[in-house]
Short mmCIF file of C-alpha atoms and ligand atoms in Angstrom, two decimals:
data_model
loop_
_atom_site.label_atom_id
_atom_site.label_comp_id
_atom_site.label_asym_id
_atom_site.label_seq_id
_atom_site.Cartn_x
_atom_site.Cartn_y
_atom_site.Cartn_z
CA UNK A 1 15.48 -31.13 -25.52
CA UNK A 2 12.48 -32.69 -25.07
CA UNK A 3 9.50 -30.47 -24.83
CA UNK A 4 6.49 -32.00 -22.25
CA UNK A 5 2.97 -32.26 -24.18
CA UNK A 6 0.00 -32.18 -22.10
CA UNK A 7 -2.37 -34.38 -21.26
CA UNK A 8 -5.56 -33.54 -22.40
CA UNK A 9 -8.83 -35.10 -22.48
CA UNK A 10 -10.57 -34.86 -26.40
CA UNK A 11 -14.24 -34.96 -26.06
CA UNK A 12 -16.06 -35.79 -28.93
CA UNK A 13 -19.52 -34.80 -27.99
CA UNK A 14 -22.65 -34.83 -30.09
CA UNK A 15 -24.51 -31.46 -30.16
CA UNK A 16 -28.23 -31.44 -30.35
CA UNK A 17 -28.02 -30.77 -34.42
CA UNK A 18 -25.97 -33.21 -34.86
CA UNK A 19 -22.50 -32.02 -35.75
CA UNK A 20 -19.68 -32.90 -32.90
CA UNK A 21 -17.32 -30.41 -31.42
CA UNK A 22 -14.32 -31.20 -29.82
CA UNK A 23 -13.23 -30.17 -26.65
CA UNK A 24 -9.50 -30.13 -25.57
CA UNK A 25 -9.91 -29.93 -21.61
CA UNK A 26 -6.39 -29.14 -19.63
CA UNK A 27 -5.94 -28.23 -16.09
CA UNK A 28 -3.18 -25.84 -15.48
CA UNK A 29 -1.91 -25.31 -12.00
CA UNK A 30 -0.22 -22.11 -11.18
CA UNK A 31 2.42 -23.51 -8.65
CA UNK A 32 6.14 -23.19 -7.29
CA UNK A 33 8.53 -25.73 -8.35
CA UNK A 34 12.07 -26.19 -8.70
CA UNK A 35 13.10 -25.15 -11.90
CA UNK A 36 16.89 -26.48 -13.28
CA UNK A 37 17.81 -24.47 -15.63
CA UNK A 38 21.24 -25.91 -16.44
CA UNK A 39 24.79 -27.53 -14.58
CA UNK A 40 24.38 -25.73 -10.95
CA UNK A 41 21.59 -23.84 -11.88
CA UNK A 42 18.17 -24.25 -9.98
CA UNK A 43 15.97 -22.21 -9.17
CA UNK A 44 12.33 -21.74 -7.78
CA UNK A 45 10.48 -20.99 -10.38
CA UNK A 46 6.73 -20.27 -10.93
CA UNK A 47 5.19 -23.00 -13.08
CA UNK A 48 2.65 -24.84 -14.38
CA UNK A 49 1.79 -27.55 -13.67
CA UNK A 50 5.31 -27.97 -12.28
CA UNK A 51 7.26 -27.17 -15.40
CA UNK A 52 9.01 -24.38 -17.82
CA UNK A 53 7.70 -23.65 -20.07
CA UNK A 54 4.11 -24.85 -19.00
CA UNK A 55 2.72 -27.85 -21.16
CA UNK A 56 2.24 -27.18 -25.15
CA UNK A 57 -1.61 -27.08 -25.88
CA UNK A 58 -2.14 -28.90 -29.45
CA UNK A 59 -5.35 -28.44 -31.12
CA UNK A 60 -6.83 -28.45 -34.76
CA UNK A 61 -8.83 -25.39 -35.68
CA UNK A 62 -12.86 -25.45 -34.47
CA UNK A 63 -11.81 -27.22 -31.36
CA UNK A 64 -13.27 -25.89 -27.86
CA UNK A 65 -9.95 -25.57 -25.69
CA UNK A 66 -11.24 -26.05 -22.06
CA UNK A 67 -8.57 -24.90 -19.98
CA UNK A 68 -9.17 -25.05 -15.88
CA UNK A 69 -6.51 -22.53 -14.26
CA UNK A 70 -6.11 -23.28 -10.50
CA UNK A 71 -4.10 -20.70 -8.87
CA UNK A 72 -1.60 -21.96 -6.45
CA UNK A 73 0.86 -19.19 -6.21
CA UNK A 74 1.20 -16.79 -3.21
CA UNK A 75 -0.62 -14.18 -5.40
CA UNK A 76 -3.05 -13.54 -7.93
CA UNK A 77 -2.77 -14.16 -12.09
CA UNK A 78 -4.42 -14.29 -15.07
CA UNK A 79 -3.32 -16.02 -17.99
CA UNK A 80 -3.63 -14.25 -22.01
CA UNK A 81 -3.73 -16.21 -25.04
CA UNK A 82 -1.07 -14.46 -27.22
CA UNK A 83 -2.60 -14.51 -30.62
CA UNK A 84 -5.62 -16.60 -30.09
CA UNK A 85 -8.94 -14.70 -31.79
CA UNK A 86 -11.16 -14.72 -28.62
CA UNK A 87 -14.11 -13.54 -27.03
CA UNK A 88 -13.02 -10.12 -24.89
CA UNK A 89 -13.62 -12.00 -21.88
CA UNK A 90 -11.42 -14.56 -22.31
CA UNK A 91 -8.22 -12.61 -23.26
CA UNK A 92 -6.96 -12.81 -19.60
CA UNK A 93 -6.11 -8.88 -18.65
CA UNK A 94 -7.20 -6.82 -15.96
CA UNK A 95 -9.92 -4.99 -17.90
CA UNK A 96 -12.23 -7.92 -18.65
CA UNK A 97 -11.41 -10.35 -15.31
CA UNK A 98 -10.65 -9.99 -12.21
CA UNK A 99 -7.13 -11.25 -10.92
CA UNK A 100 -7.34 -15.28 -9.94
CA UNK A 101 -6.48 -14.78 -6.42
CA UNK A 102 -4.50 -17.54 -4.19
CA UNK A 103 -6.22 -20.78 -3.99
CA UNK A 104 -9.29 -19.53 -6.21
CA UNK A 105 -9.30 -21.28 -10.07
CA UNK A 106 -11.14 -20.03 -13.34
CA UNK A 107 -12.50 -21.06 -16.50
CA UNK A 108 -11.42 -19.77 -19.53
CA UNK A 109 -13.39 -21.44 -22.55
CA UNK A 110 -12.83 -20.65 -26.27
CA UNK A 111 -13.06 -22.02 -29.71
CA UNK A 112 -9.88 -21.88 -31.82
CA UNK A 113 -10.52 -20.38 -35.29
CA UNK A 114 -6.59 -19.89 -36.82
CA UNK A 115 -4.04 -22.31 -37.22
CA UNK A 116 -0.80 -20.93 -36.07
CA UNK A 117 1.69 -21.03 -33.28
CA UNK A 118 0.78 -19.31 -29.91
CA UNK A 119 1.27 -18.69 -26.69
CA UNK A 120 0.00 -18.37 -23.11
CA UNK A 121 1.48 -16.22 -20.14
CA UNK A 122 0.90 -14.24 -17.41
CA UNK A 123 -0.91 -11.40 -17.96
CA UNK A 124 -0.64 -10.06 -14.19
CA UNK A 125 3.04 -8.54 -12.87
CA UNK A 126 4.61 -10.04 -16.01
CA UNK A 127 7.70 -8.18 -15.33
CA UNK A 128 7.95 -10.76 -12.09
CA UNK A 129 5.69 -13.78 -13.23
CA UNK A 130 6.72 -14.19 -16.89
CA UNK A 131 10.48 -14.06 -15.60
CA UNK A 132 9.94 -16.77 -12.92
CA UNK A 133 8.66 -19.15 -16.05
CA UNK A 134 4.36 -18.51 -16.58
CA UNK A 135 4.86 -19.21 -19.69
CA UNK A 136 3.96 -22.77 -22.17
CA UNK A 137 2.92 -22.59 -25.94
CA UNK A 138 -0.41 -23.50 -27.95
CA UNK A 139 -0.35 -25.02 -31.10
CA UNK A 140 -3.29 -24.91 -33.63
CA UNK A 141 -3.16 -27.41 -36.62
CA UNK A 142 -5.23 -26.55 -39.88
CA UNK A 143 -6.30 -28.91 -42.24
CA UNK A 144 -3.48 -29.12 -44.50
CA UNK A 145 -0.05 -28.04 -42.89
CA UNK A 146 2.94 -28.71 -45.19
CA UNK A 147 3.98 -32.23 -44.46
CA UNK A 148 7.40 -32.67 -42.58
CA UNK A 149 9.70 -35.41 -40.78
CA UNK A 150 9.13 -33.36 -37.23
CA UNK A 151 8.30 -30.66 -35.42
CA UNK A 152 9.70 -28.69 -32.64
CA UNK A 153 8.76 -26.32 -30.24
CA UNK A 154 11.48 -23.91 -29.09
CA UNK A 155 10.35 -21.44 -26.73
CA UNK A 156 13.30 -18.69 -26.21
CA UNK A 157 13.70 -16.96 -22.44
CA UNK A 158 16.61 -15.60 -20.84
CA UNK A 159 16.93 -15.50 -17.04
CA UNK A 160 18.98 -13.39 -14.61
CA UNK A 161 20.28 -15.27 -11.44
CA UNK A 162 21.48 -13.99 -8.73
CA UNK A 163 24.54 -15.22 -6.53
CA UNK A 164 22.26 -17.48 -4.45
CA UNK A 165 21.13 -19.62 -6.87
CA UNK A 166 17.96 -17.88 -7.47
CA UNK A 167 16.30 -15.20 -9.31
CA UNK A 168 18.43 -11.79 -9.26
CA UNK A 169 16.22 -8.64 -7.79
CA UNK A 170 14.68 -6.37 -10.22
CA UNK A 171 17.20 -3.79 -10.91
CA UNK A 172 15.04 -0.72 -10.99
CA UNK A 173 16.02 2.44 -13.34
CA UNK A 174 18.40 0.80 -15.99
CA UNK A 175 15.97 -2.33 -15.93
CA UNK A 176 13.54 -0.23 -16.38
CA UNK A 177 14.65 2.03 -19.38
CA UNK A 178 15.85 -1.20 -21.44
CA UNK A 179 13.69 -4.07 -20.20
CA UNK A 180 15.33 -6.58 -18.56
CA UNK A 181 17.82 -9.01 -20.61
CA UNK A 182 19.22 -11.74 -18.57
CA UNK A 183 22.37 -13.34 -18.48
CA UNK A 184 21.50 -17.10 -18.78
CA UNK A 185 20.18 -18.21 -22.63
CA UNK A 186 17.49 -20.79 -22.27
CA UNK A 187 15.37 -22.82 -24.99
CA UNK A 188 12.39 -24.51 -23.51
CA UNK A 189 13.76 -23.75 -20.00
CA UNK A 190 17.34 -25.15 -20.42
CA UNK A 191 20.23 -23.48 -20.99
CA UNK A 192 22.66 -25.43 -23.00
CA UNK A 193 20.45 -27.45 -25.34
CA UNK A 194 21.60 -29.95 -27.39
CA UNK A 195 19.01 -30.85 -30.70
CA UNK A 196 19.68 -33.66 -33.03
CA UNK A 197 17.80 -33.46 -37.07
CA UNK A 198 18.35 -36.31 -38.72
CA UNK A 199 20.64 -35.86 -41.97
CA UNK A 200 18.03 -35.72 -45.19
CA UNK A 201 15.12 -34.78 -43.11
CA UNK A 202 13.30 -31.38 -43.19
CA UNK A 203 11.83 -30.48 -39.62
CA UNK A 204 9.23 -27.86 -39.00
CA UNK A 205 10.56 -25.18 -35.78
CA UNK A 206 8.20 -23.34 -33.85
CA UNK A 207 10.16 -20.20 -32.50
CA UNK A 208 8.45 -18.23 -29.90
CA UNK A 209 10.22 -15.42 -27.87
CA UNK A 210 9.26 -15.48 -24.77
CA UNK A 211 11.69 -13.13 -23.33
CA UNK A 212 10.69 -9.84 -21.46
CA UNK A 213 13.17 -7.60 -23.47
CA UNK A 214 15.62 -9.42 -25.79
CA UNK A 215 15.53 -9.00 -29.04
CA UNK A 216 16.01 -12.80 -31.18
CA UNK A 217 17.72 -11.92 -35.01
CA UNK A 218 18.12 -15.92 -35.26
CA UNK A 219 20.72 -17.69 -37.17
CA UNK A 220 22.26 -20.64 -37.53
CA UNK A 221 25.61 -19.87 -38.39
CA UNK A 222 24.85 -18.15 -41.66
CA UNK A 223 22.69 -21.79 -43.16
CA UNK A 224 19.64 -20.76 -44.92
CA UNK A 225 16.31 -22.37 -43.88
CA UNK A 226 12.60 -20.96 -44.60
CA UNK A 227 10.32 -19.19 -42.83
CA UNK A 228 6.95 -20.11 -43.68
CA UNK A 229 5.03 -18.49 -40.85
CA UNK A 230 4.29 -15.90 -38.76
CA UNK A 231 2.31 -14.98 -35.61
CA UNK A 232 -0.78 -15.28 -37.77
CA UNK A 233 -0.09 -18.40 -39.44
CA UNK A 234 1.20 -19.73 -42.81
CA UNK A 235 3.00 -16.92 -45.11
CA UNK A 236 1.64 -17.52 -48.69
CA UNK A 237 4.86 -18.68 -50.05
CA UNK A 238 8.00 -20.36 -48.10
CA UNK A 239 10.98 -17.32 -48.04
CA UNK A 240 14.44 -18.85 -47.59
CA UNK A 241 16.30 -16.21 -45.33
CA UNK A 242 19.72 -16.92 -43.04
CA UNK A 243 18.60 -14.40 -40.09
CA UNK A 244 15.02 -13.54 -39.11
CA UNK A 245 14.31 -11.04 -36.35
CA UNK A 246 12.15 -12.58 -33.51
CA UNK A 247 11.09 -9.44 -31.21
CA UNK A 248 9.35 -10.39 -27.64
CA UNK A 249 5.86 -11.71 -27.99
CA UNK A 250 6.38 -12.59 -31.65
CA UNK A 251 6.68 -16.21 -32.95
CA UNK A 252 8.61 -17.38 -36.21
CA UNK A 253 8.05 -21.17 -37.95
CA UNK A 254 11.00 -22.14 -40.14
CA UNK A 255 11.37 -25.30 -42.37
CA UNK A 256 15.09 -26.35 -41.30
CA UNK A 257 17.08 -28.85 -43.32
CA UNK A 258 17.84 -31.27 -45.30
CA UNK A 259 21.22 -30.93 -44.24
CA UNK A 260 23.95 -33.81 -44.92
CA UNK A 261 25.21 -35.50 -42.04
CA UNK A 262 27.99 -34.61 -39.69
CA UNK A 263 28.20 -30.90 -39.02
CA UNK A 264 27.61 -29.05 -35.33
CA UNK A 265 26.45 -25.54 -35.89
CA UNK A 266 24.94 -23.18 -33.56
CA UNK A 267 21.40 -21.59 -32.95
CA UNK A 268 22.34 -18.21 -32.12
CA UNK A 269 20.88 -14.84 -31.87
CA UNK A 270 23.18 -12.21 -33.35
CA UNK A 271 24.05 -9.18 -32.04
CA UNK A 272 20.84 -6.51 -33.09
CA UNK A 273 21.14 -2.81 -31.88
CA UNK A 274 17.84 -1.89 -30.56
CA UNK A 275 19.47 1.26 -29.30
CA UNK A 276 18.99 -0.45 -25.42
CA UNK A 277 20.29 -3.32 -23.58
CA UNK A 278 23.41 -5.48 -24.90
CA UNK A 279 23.73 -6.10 -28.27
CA UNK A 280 26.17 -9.13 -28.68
CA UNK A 281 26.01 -12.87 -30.17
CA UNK A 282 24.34 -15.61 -27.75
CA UNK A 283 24.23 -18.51 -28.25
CA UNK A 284 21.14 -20.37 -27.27
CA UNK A 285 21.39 -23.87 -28.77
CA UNK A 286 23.81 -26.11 -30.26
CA UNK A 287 22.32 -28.35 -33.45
CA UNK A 288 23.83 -31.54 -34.41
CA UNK A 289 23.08 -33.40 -37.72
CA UNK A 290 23.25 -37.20 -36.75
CA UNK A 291 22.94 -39.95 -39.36
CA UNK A 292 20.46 -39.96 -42.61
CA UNK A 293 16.83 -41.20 -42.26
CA UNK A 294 14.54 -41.35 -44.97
CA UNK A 295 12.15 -38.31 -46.02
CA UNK A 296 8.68 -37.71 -46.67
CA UNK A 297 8.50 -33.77 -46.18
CA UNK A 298 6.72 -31.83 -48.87
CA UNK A 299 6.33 -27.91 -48.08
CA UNK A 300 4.30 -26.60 -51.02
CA UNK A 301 5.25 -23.77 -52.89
CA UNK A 302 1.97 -22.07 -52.14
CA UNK A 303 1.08 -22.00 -48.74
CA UNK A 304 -2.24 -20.28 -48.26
CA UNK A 305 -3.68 -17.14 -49.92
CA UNK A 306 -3.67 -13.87 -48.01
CA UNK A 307 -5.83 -11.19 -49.47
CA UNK A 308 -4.85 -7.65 -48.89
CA UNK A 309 -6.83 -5.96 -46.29
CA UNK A 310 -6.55 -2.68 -47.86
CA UNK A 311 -4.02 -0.48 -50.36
CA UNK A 312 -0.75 0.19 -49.30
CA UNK A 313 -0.69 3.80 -49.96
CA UNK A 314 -4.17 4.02 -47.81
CA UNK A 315 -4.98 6.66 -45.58
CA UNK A 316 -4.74 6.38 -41.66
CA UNK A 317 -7.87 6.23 -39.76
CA UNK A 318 -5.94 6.45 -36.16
CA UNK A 319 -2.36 7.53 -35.31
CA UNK A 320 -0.35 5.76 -32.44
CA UNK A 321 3.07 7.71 -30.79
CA UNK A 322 5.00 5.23 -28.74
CA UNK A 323 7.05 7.38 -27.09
CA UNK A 324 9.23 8.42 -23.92
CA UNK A 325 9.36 11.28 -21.03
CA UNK A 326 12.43 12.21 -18.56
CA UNK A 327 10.67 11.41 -15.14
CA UNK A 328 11.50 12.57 -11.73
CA UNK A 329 10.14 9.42 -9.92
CA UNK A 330 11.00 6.67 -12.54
CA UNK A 331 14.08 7.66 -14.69
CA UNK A 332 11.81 7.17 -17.82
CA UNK A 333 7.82 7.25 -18.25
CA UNK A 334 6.88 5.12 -21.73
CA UNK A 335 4.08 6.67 -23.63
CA UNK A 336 0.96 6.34 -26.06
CA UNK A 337 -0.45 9.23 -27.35
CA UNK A 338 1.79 10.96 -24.44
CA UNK A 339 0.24 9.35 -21.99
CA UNK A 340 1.01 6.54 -19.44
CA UNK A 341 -1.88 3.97 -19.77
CA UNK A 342 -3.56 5.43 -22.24
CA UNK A 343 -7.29 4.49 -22.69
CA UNK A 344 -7.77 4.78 -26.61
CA UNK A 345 -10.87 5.21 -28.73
CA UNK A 346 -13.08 2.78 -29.02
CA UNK A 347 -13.22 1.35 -32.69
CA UNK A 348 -16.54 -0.16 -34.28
CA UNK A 349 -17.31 -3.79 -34.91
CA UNK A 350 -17.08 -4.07 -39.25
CA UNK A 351 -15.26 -0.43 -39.78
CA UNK A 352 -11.38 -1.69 -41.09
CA UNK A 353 -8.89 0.16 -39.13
CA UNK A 354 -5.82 1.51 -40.69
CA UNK A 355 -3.28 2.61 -37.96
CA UNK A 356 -0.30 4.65 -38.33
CA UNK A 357 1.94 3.21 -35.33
CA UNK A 358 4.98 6.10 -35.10
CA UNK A 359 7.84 5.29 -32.47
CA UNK A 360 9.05 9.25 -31.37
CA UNK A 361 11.43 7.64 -29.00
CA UNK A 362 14.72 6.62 -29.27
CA UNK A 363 14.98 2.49 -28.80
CA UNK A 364 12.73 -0.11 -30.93
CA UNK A 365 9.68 -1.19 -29.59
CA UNK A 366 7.91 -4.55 -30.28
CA UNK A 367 3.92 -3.35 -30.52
CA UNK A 368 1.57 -5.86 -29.98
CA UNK A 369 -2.46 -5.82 -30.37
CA UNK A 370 -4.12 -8.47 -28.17
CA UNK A 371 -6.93 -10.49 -30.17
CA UNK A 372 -6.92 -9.52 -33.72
CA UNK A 373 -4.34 -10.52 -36.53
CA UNK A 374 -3.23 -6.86 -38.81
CA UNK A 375 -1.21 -6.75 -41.75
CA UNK A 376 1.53 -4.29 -41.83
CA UNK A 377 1.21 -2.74 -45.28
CA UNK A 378 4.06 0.08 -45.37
CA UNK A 379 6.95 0.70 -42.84
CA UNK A 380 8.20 3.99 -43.33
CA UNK A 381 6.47 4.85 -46.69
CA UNK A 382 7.48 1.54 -48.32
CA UNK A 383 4.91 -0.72 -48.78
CA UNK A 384 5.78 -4.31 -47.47
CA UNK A 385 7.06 -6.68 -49.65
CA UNK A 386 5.72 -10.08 -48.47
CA UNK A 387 1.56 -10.24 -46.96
CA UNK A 388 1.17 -11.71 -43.63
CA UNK A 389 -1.01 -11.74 -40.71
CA UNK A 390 0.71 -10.49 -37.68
CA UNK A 391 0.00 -9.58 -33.54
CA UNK A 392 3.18 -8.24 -33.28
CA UNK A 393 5.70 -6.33 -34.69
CA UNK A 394 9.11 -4.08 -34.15
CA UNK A 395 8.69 -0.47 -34.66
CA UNK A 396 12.38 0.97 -34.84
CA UNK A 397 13.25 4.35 -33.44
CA UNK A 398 11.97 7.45 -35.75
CA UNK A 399 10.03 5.52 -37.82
CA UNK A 400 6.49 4.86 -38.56
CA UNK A 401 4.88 1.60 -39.88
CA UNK A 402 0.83 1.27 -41.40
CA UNK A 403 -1.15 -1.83 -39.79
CA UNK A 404 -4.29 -2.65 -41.01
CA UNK A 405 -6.96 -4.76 -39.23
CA UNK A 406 -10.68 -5.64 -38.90
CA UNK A 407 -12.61 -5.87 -35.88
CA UNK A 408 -14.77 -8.85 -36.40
CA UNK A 409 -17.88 -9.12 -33.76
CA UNK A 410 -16.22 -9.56 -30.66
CA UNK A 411 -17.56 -6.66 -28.59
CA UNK A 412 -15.57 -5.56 -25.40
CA UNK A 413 -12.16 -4.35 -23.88
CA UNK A 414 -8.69 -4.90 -25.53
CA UNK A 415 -5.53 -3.48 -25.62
CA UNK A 416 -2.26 -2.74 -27.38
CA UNK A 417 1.05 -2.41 -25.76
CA UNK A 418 4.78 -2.52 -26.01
CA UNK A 419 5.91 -6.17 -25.76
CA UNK A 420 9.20 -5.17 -23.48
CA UNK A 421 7.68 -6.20 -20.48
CA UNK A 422 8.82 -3.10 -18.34
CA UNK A 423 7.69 -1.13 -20.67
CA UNK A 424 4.41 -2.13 -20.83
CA UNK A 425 4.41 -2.11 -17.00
CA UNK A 426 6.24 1.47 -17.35
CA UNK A 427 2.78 2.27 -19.39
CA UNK A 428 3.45 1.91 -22.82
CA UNK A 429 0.01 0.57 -23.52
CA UNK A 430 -3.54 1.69 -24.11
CA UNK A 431 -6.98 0.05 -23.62
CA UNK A 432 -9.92 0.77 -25.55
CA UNK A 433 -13.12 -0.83 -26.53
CA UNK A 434 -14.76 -2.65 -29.44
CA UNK A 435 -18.27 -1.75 -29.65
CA UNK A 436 -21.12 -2.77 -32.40
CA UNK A 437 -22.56 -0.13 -34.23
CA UNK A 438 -24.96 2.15 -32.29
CA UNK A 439 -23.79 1.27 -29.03
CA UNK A 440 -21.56 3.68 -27.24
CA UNK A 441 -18.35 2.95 -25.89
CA UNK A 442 -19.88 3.87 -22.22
CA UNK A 443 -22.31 0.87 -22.21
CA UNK A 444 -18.92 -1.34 -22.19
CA UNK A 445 -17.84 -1.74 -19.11
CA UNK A 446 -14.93 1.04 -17.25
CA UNK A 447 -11.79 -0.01 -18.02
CA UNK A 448 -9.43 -0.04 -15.41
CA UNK A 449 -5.59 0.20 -15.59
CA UNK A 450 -3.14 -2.39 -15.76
CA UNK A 451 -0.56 -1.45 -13.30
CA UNK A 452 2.67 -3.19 -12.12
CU1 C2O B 1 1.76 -11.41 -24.92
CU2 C2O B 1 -0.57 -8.28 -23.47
O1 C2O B 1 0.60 -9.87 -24.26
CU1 CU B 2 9.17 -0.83 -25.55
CU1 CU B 3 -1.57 -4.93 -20.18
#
């Protein structure tokens, strides 16, 4: 399982005062191509640059990523930078671009200020686009990342074919309700993966789930490993866990190994009852441990310092319902604040926002805030036992979790919205605007709505 690393052209250039910036300049073609999925199993997918998932961005933090979409698909797209810190007008929606139609290309140009692992997709009839494969990773490297023998990237998907050998049709009301969970298990667009560690050696995975609607509660057959990151980077301390939960949208890095040679174990998502959808073992990997190499890994004990935002007992300065609504027309209408495509408050460049993000209905939702990391500081009352900075995270049914987060000077429009593709597109979601102080929300400009 080899995973494709782009080809990217590092400009060092000197700026007039002196100091250099580096520019990581990619081209990313938005293009049909034959996608083989596994043994019998091709499809047409939609790619870039000819390959799922697209090419994995690497960068260090401070770096200029460059990246020159040309749109070759028989209709329009946008691409969002899951997790990246961004200027509004980069973030790829509908409320701060318009759509990249056939045969046209944009520009989107932004510094990278967080190490971490993130993604890029579709941000434009995901339901359709993410599932035909719009999808690659970005890496961002800090200064001093714990030191291991490798590192993977494993981006998660699940596909549903159809007899033909292609894509099966979107299945409407039941697809709808639960998000769509396909039948096929991929891992960097192959079903069936085979990955070989090296007995002794300690390897640092990337997890990302890039699947519309399954929910990822990863295991290896019951072996321990550590997480030691999160969608916002490093944790402060390595946990050693034998599951972790990896909702859509959300991205896990685990330290994995030493293990002694021999054994064939399985990387497997467990059965998790979201209260929607399937909820049995699948397996999307199988791990070998070949013979012993040497090892220079060394994952600190510390791993950064997070400081808490705010207390965990404080007070909410905005509530959020996710919730649901019996419709006529569409089986099931998904909700903020009781609305479809809700358009939120604006909130004020330096005032910290503490959000109370209840989920009235009755099946988990992943809730994800585009371009700002939050820390989750109580679920349900209880404060949180380990700090971390997050962009998304599960909100079970009848529960309530506290997120806290600072808008940093980054004026414009942004959203929030239910990571279950369908449901976003089924308008669980709400834009709203960051504005400085003394401007009004009405000098940014109208948001429109992002409909599927
Ligand atoms: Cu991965 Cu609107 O997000
Ligand atoms: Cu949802
Ligand atoms: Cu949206």
């Amino acid at each position: 399982m080899e995973t494709t690393h782009v080809h990217a052209h590092h400009n060092d250039r000197e700026m007039a005062d002196h100091s250099s910036i580096n520019e990581v300049v990619i081209d990313l073609e938005a293009r049909e191509a034959p996608w083989e999925i596994g043994e019998g199993k091709r499809v047409t997918g939609w790619t870039y640059n000819g390959q799922v998932p697209g090419p994995t961005i690497e960068a260090k933090v401070g770096d200029t990523l460059v990246v020159r979409l040309k749109n070759s698909l028989p209709e329009a797209t946008t691409i969002h930078w899951h997790g990246v810190r961004l200027p509004a007008a980069m973030d790829g929606t509908q409320v701060v671009q318009r759509a990249v139609a056939p045969g046209e290309s944009f520009e989107y140009r932004f510094t990278v200020l967080d190490a971490g692992t993130f993604w890029y997709h579709s941000h434009t009839n995901e339901t359709v686009q993410m599932e035909r494969g719009l999808y690659g990773a970005l890496v961002v490297r800090g200064a001093d990342e714990p030191v291991v023998d490798a590192e993977r990237v494993l981006m998660l998907d699940d596909v549903t074919l159809g007899s033909r050998g292609d894509f099966a049709k979107f299945s409407g009301v039941m697809q709808r309700h639960n998000g769509r969970e396909g039948d096929v298990c991929v891992v960097n667009g192959h079903a069936d993966s085979e990955v070989t560690i090296a007995a002794g050696q300690v390897e640092r995975w990337r997890i990302v789930n890039a699947a519309s609607a399954r929910y990822v509660l990863l295991s290896f057959g019951g072996r321990p490993f550590r997480v030691i990151g999160t969608s916002g980077g490093l944790l402060e301390a390595p946990i050693t866990m034998s599951e972790v939960l990896i909702v859509p949208g959300d991205r896990v890095d685990i330290v994995i190994g030493p293990f002694d040679e021999g054994p064939t174990f399985p990387m497997q998502a467990l059965a998790y009852n979201r209260h929607a959808g399937r909820r049995h073992l699948e397996r999307f990997a199988t791990v070998h441990v070949g013979a012993a190499r040497p090892s220079l890994a060394n994952i600190p004990r510390r791993l950064r310092t997070i400081d808490a935002l705010v207390p965990s007992d404080a007070t909410p300065t905005r509530r959020v319902r996710m919730g649901e609504r019996l419709s006529l027309r569409n089986g099931m209408d998904f909700l903020i604040n009781d609305e479809v495509h809700h358009n939120d408050k604006p909130v004020t460049v330096g005032e910290l926002q503490v959000w109370e993000i209840a989920n009235t209905s009755h099946m988990d939702h992943p809730f994800h805030l585009h371009g700002f990391f939050f820390q989750v500081i109580s679920e349900n009352g209880v404060a949180t036992a380990h700090r971390a900075w997050k962009d998304t995270i599960n909100v079970p049914p009848k529960s309530s979790i506290v997120i806290a987060w600072m808008p940093d000077d980054r004026p414009g429009n942004w959203m929030y919205h239910c990571h279950i593709l369908e449901h976003h597109a089924a308008g669980m979601m709400a834009n709203f605007a960051v504005v400085r102080p003394g401007d009004d929300a009405s000098m940014v400009p109208a948001v429109g709505h992002c409909h599927v």
